[in-house]
mmCIF file of C-alpha atoms in Angstrom:
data_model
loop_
_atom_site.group_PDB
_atom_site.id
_atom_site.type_symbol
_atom_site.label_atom_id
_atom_site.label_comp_id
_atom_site.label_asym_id
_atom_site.label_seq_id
_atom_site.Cartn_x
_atom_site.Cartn_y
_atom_site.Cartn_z
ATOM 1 C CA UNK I 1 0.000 0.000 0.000
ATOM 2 C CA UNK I 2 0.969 3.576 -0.272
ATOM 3 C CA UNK I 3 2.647 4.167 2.880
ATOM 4 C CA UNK I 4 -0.258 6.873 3.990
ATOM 5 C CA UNK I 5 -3.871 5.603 4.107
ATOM 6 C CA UNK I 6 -6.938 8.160 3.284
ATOM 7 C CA UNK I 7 -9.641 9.240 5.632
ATOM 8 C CA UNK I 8 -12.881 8.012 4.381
ATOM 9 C CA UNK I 9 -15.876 8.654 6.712
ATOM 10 C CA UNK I 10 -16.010 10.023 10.461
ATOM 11 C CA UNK I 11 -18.592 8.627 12.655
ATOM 12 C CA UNK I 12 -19.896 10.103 15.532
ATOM 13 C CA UNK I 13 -20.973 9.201 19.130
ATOM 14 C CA UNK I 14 -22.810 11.865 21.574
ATOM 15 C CA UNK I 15 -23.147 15.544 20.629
ATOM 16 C CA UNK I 16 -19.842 16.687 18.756
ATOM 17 C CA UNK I 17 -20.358 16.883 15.320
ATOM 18 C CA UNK I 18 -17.523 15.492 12.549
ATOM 19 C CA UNK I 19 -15.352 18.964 12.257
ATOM 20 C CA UNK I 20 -15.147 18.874 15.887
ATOM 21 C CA UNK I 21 -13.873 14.951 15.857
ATOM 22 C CA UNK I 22 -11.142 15.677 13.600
ATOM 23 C CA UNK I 23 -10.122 18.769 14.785
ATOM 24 C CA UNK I 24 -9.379 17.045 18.675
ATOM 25 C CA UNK I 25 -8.294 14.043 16.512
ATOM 26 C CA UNK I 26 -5.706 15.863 14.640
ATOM 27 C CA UNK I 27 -4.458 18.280 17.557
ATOM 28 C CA UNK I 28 -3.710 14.668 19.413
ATOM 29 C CA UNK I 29 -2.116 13.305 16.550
ATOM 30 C CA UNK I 30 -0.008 16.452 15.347
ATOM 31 C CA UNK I 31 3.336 15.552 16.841
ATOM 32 C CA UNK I 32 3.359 12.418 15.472
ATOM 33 C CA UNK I 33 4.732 10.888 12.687
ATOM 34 C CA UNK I 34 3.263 7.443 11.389
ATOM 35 C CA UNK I 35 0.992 7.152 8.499
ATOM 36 C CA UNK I 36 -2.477 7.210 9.891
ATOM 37 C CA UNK I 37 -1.087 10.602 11.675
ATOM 38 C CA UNK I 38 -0.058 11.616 8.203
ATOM 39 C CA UNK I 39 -3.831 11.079 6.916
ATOM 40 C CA UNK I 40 -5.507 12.736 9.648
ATOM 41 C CA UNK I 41 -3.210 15.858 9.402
ATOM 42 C CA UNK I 42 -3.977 16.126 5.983
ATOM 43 C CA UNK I 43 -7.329 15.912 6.200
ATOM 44 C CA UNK I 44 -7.866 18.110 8.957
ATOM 45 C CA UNK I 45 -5.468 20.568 6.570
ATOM 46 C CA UNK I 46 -7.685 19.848 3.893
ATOM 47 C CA UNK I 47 -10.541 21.286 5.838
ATOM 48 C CA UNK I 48 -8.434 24.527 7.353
ATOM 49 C CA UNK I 49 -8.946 23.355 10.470
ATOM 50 C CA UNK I 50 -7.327 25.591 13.657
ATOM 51 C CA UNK I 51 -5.344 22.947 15.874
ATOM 52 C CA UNK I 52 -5.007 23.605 20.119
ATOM 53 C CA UNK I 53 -1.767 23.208 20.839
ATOM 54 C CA UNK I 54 -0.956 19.997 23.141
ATOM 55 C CA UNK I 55 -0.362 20.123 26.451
ATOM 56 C CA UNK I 56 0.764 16.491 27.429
ATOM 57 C CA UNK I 57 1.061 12.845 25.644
ATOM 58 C CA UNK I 58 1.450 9.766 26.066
ATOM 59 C CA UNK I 59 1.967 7.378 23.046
ATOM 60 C CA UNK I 60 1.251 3.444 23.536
ATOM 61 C CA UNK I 61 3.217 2.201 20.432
ATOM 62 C CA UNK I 62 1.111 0.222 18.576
ATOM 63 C CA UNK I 63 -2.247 0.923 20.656
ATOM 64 C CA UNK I 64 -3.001 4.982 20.860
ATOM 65 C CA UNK I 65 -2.177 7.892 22.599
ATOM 66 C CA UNK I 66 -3.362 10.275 25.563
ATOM 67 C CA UNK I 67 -3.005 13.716 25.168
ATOM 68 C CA UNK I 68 -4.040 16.793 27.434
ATOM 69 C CA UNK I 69 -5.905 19.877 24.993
ATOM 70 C CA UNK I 70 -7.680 22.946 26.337
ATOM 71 C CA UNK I 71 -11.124 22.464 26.656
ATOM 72 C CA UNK I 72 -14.021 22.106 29.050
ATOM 73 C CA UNK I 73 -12.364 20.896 32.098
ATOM 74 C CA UNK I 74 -10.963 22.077 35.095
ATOM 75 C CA UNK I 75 -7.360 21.350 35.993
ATOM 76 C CA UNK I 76 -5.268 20.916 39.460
ATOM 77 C CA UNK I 77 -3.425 24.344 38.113
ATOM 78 C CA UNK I 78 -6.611 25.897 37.087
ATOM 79 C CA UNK I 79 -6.561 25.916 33.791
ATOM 80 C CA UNK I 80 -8.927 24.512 31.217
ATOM 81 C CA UNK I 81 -8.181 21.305 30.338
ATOM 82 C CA UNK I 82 -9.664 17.775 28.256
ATOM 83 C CA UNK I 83 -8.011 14.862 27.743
ATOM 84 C CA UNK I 84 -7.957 12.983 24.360
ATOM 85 C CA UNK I 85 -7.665 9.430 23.411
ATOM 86 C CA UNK I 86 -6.931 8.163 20.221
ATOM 87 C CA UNK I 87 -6.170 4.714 19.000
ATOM 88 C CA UNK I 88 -7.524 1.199 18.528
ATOM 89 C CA UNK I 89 -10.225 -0.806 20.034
ATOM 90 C CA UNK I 90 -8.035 -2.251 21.834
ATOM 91 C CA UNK I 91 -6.312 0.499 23.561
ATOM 92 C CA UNK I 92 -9.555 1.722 24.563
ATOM 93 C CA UNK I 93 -9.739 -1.487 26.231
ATOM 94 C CA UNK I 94 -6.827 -0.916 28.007
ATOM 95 C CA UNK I 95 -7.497 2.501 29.047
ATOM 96 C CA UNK I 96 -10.642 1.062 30.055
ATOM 97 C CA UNK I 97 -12.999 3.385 27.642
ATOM 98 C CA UNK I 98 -16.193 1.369 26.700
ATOM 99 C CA UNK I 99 -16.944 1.636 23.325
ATOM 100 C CA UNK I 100 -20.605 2.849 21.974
ATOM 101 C CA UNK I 101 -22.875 0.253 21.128
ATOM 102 C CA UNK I 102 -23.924 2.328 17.824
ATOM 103 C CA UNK I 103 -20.414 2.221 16.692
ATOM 104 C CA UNK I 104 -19.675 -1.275 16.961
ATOM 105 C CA UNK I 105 -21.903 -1.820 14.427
ATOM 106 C CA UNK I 106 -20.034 0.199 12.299
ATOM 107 C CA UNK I 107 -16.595 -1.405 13.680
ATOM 108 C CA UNK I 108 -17.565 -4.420 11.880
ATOM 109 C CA UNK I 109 -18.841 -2.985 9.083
ATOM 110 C CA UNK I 110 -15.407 -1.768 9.025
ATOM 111 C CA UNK I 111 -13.614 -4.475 9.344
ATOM 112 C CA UNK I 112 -15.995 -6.496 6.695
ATOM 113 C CA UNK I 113 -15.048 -3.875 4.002
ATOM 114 C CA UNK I 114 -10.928 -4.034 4.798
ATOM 115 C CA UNK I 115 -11.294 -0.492 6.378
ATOM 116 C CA UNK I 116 -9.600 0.446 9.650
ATOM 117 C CA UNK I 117 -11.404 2.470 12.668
ATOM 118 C CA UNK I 118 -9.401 5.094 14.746
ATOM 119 C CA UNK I 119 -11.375 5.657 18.202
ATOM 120 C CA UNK I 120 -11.912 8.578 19.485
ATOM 121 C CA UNK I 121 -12.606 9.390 23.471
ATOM 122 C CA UNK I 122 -12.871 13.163 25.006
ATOM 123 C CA UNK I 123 -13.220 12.672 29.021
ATOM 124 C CA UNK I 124 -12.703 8.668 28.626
ATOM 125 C CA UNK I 125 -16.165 8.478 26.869
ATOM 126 C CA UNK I 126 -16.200 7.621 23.048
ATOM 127 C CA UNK I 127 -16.830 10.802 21.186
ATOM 128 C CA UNK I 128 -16.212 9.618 17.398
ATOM 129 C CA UNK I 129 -14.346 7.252 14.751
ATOM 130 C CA UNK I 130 -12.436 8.039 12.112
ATOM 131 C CA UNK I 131 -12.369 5.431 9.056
ATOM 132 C CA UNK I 132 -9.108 4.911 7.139
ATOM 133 C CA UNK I 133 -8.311 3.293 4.150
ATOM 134 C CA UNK I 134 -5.234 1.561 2.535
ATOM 135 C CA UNK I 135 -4.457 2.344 -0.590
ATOM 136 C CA UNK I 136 -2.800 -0.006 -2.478
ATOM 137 C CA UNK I 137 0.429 1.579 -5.094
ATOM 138 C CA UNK I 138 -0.601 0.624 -8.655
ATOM 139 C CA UNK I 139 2.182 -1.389 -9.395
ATOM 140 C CA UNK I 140 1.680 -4.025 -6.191
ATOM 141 C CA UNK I 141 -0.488 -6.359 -8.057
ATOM 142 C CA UNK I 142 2.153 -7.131 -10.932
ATOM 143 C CA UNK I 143 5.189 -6.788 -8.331
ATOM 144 C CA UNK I 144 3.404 -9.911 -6.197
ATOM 145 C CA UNK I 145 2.635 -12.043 -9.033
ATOM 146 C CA UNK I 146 6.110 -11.444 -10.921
ATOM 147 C CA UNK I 147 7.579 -12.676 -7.228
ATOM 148 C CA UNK I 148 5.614 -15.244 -7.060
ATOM 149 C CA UNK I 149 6.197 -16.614 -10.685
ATOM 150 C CA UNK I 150 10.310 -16.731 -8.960
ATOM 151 C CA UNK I 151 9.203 -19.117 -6.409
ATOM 152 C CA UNK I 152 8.839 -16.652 -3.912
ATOM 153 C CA UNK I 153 6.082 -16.906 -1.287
ATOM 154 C CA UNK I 154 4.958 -13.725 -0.185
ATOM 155 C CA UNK I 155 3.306 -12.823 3.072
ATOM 156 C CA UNK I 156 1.893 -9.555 4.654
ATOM 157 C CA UNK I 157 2.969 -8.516 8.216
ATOM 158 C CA UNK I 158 0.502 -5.573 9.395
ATOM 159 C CA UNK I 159 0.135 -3.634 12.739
ATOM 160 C CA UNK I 160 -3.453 -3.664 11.523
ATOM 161 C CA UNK I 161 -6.408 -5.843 12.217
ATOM 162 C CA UNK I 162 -7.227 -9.065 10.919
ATOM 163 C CA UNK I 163 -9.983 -8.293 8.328
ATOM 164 C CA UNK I 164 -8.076 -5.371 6.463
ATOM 165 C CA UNK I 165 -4.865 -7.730 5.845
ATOM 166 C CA UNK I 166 -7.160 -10.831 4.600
ATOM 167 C CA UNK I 167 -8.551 -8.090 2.113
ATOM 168 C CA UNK I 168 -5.350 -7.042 0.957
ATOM 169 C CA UNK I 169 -3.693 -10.251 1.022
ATOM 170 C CA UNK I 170 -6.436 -11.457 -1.134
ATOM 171 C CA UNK I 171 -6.846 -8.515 -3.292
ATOM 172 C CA UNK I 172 -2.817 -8.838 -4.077
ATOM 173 C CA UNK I 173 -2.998 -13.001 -4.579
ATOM 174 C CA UNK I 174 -0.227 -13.203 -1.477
ATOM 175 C CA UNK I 175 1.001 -16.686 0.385
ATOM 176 C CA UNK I 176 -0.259 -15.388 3.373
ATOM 177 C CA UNK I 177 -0.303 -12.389 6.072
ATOM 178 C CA UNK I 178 0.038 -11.837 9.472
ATOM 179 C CA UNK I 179 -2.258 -9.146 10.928
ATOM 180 C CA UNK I 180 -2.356 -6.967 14.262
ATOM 181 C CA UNK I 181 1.784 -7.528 14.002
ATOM 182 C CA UNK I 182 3.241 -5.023 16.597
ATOM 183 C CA UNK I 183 6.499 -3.291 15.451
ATOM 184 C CA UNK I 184 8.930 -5.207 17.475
ATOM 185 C CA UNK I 185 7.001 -8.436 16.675
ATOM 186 C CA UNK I 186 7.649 -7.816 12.428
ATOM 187 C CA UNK I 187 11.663 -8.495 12.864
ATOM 188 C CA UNK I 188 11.193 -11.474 14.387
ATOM 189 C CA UNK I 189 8.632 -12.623 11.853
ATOM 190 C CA UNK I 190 10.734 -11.653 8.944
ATOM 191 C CA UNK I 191 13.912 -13.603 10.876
#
C-alpha cells in the first residue's frame, strides 16, 4: 500500500459533530509521525482546520495515545483542560474506555469492508471514529505475481487488524499475512 492511508468517513458518538472529531483528533495526533497521523493531518489541513496546541502525551506504540488539549475541564493548576484518546479498540480497552454500542456496528462494518477504525474518546467516553483506508500503489499487483512466478512466497505482516490484511492479502494473490503484528514483533517474523 501507499505508505499513507486516506480518511474516508467520520462517525460520531454523543453531541460533537464530525469537524469537531477531527479537529481534537488531529491536535492529538499532530506531533506524530506514522501514516495514519499523516492522513488525519492532511485531512484536517484539507478542511483549514485551527489545531489547540498539546499540552501532554502519552503514546502506547502500537495501541493509541493520551493527550491533554484545552477544553471544558478544570485542571489541578486551574486551567482549562480535556483529555484525548486516540487509538484502537483495543487500547480503549486498556485505558478502560467502553466503546458505543452504535459504533460497533459500524466497527464491523469496518472491518468487513478491509477499512480500519481510529477511536476517538474526550473525558474517557467515546466521542467519534475516524475510518481509514489503505491504498494499495498501482504497481503491487504485478510486483506480487512477478515474485511469485520466482518461487517466492509472499506474506503480509501488518500492525493492523485481521480483516483489512485478509482483504489485501487477497486482493494482491499473497502466500499469506500476518495481521495486528506489533512493530517489534515484524523483525522477528521476517527472521
Amino acid at each position: 500500500t501507499l505508505e499513507q492511508p486516506r480518511l474516508v468517513a467520520i462517525y460520531t458518538a454523543g453531541t460533537l459533530g464530525t469537524t469537531e472529531i477531527l479537529r481534537l483528533t488531529a491536535a492529538a495526533e499532530q506531533r506524530q509521525s506514522h501514516p495514519i497521523a499523516r492522513a488525519i493531518m492532511a485531512a484536517a489541513a484539507e478542511r483549514q482546520l485551527e489545531l489547540p496546541s498539546m499540552v501532554e502525551a502519552r503514546y502506547e506504540i502500537g495501541y493509541g495515545l493520551s493527550v491533554q488539549l484545552p477544553g471544558d475541564t478544570e485542571s489541578a493548576d486551574g486551567g482549562s483542560m480535556q483529555q484525548i484518546h486516540v487509538g484502537s479498540a483495543r487500547f480503549m480497552g486498556i485505558e478502560g474506555i467502553p466503546l458505543p454500542e452504535d459504533l460497533l456496528a459500524v466497527a464491523a462494518d469496518c472491518r468487513e469492508r478491509g477499512t480500519a477504525l481510529v477511536w476517538v474518546a474526550r473525558e474517557r467516553v467515546v466521542v467519534g471514529a475516524l475510518e481509514l483506508e489503505a491504498t494499495v500503489r498501482p504497481e503491487a499487483q504485478a510486483l506480487v505475481a512477478k515474485l511469485k512466478q520466482r518461487g517466492m512466497a509472499i506474506y503480509i505482516i501488518s500492525g493492523d487488524q485481521e480483516a483489512p490484511t485478509r482483504h489485501l492479502a487477497q486482493m494482491l494473490g499473497t502466500d499469506g499475512y500476518f495481521a495486528n503484528t506489533l512493530p517489534d514483533q515484524k523483525a522477528n517474523l521476517v527472521k
